[in-house]
Amino acid sequence: SKKLEINREQRALMKAIVDAYNRHQIPEDVAKKLLQDQYSPEENFLLLTEMATSQVQVLVEFTKNIPGFLSLDREDQIALLKGSAVEAMFLRSAQVFSRKMPTEHTDVLEERVRKSGIPDEFMTPMFNFYKSIGELHMVQEEQAILTAITILTPDRPYVKDPQAVERLQETMLDVLRKLCVLQHPQEQQYFARLLGRLTELRTLSHYHSEMLASWRMNDHKFTPLLCEIWDVQ
Ligand SMILES: O=C(c1ccccc1)c1ccc(-c2nc3ccccc3n2[C@H](C(=O)NC2CCCCC2)C2CCCCC2)cc1
């Protein structure tokens, strides 16, 4: 029916976002590194800050390719990036964790992340999120559009024109809704479950300062970009 069909304009929008998402992949694959060796909490923290710093740079490039983003107020663009960076990092970490790999590799990866130095009290919510993302078996288009929807969240702190952001987000939500019906015809509520993950993501990201502060080591060093984005130091 007309209602469900992805029209030409939406197809172009989806292509722009998926191309940007694929173009801006994380350079060095953290999963490979973690599968190779067991590192100390200090080495793991350094690995995290390196990965997270490059991921923020990748996120900025991806965001600039979201149709309409660059026509938002400049300060609102910054507020949206700052407000979504931690969620985008967890979303990307979940996608790295749920990537198709042999079971023993997933088990080793889980073990390495569990023993990395992250405080135990965050393990359960973090892995619950990773597994709930994995169960969705998202196609790449859904991952890319879900990341764009996370960035275009109108109620981030300091956004001056939330309506303008809402209009962009609604366009993305409409495309995602249609895509979910097409890609997962058997699962009626797939789209709703997908959006439910964004609520889980926001809750998980809410603890990020405590997670960082209580990483089992002293003298946490951050890059200037992470100090800015993670509100630390
Ligand atoms: O505590 C965390 C935190 C949360 C909010 C703000 C700052 C830090 C916090 C944050 C990520 C992960 C986390 N969950 C992962 C799941 C699978 C694979 C790696 C994962 N990671 C870390 C990672 O490098 N993630 C990359 C992934 C690509 C995009 C940039 C980020 C490593 C870092 C080496 C040690 C082990 C975990 C685990 C924990």
XYZ file of N, CA and C in Angstrom, residues 120-130 200 204 207:
42
model
N 32.108 -3.827 38.126
C 31.153 -4.935 37.970
C 29.698 -4.477 37.909
N 29.349 -3.440 38.687
C 27.920 -3.074 38.770
C 27.372 -2.614 37.413
N 28.267 -2.275 36.438
C 27.766 -1.822 35.127
C 27.712 -2.969 34.119
N 28.277 -4.126 34.498
C 28.376 -5.239 33.540
C 26.991 -5.699 33.103
N 26.106 -5.939 34.085
C 24.788 -6.505 33.742
C 24.018 -5.578 32.805
N 23.817 -4.306 33.171
C 23.055 -3.448 32.232
C 23.739 -3.336 30.868
N 25.073 -3.302 30.876
C 25.786 -3.136 29.599
C 25.592 -4.372 28.703
N 25.785 -5.560 29.276
C 25.636 -6.773 28.455
C 24.183 -7.070 28.128
N 23.272 -6.663 29.032
C 21.845 -6.814 28.676
C 21.550 -6.010 27.416
N 22.132 -4.808 27.380
C 21.900 -3.959 26.203
C 22.532 -4.602 24.959
N 23.788 -5.039 25.082
C 24.478 -5.632 23.935
C 23.694 -6.820 23.392
N 16.676 2.081 26.537
C 17.669 1.313 27.301
C 19.039 1.985 27.144
N 21.489 3.454 30.041
C 22.870 2.943 30.176
C 23.857 4.106 30.117
N 24.913 6.506 33.182
C 25.932 6.211 34.203
C 27.350 6.478 33.696
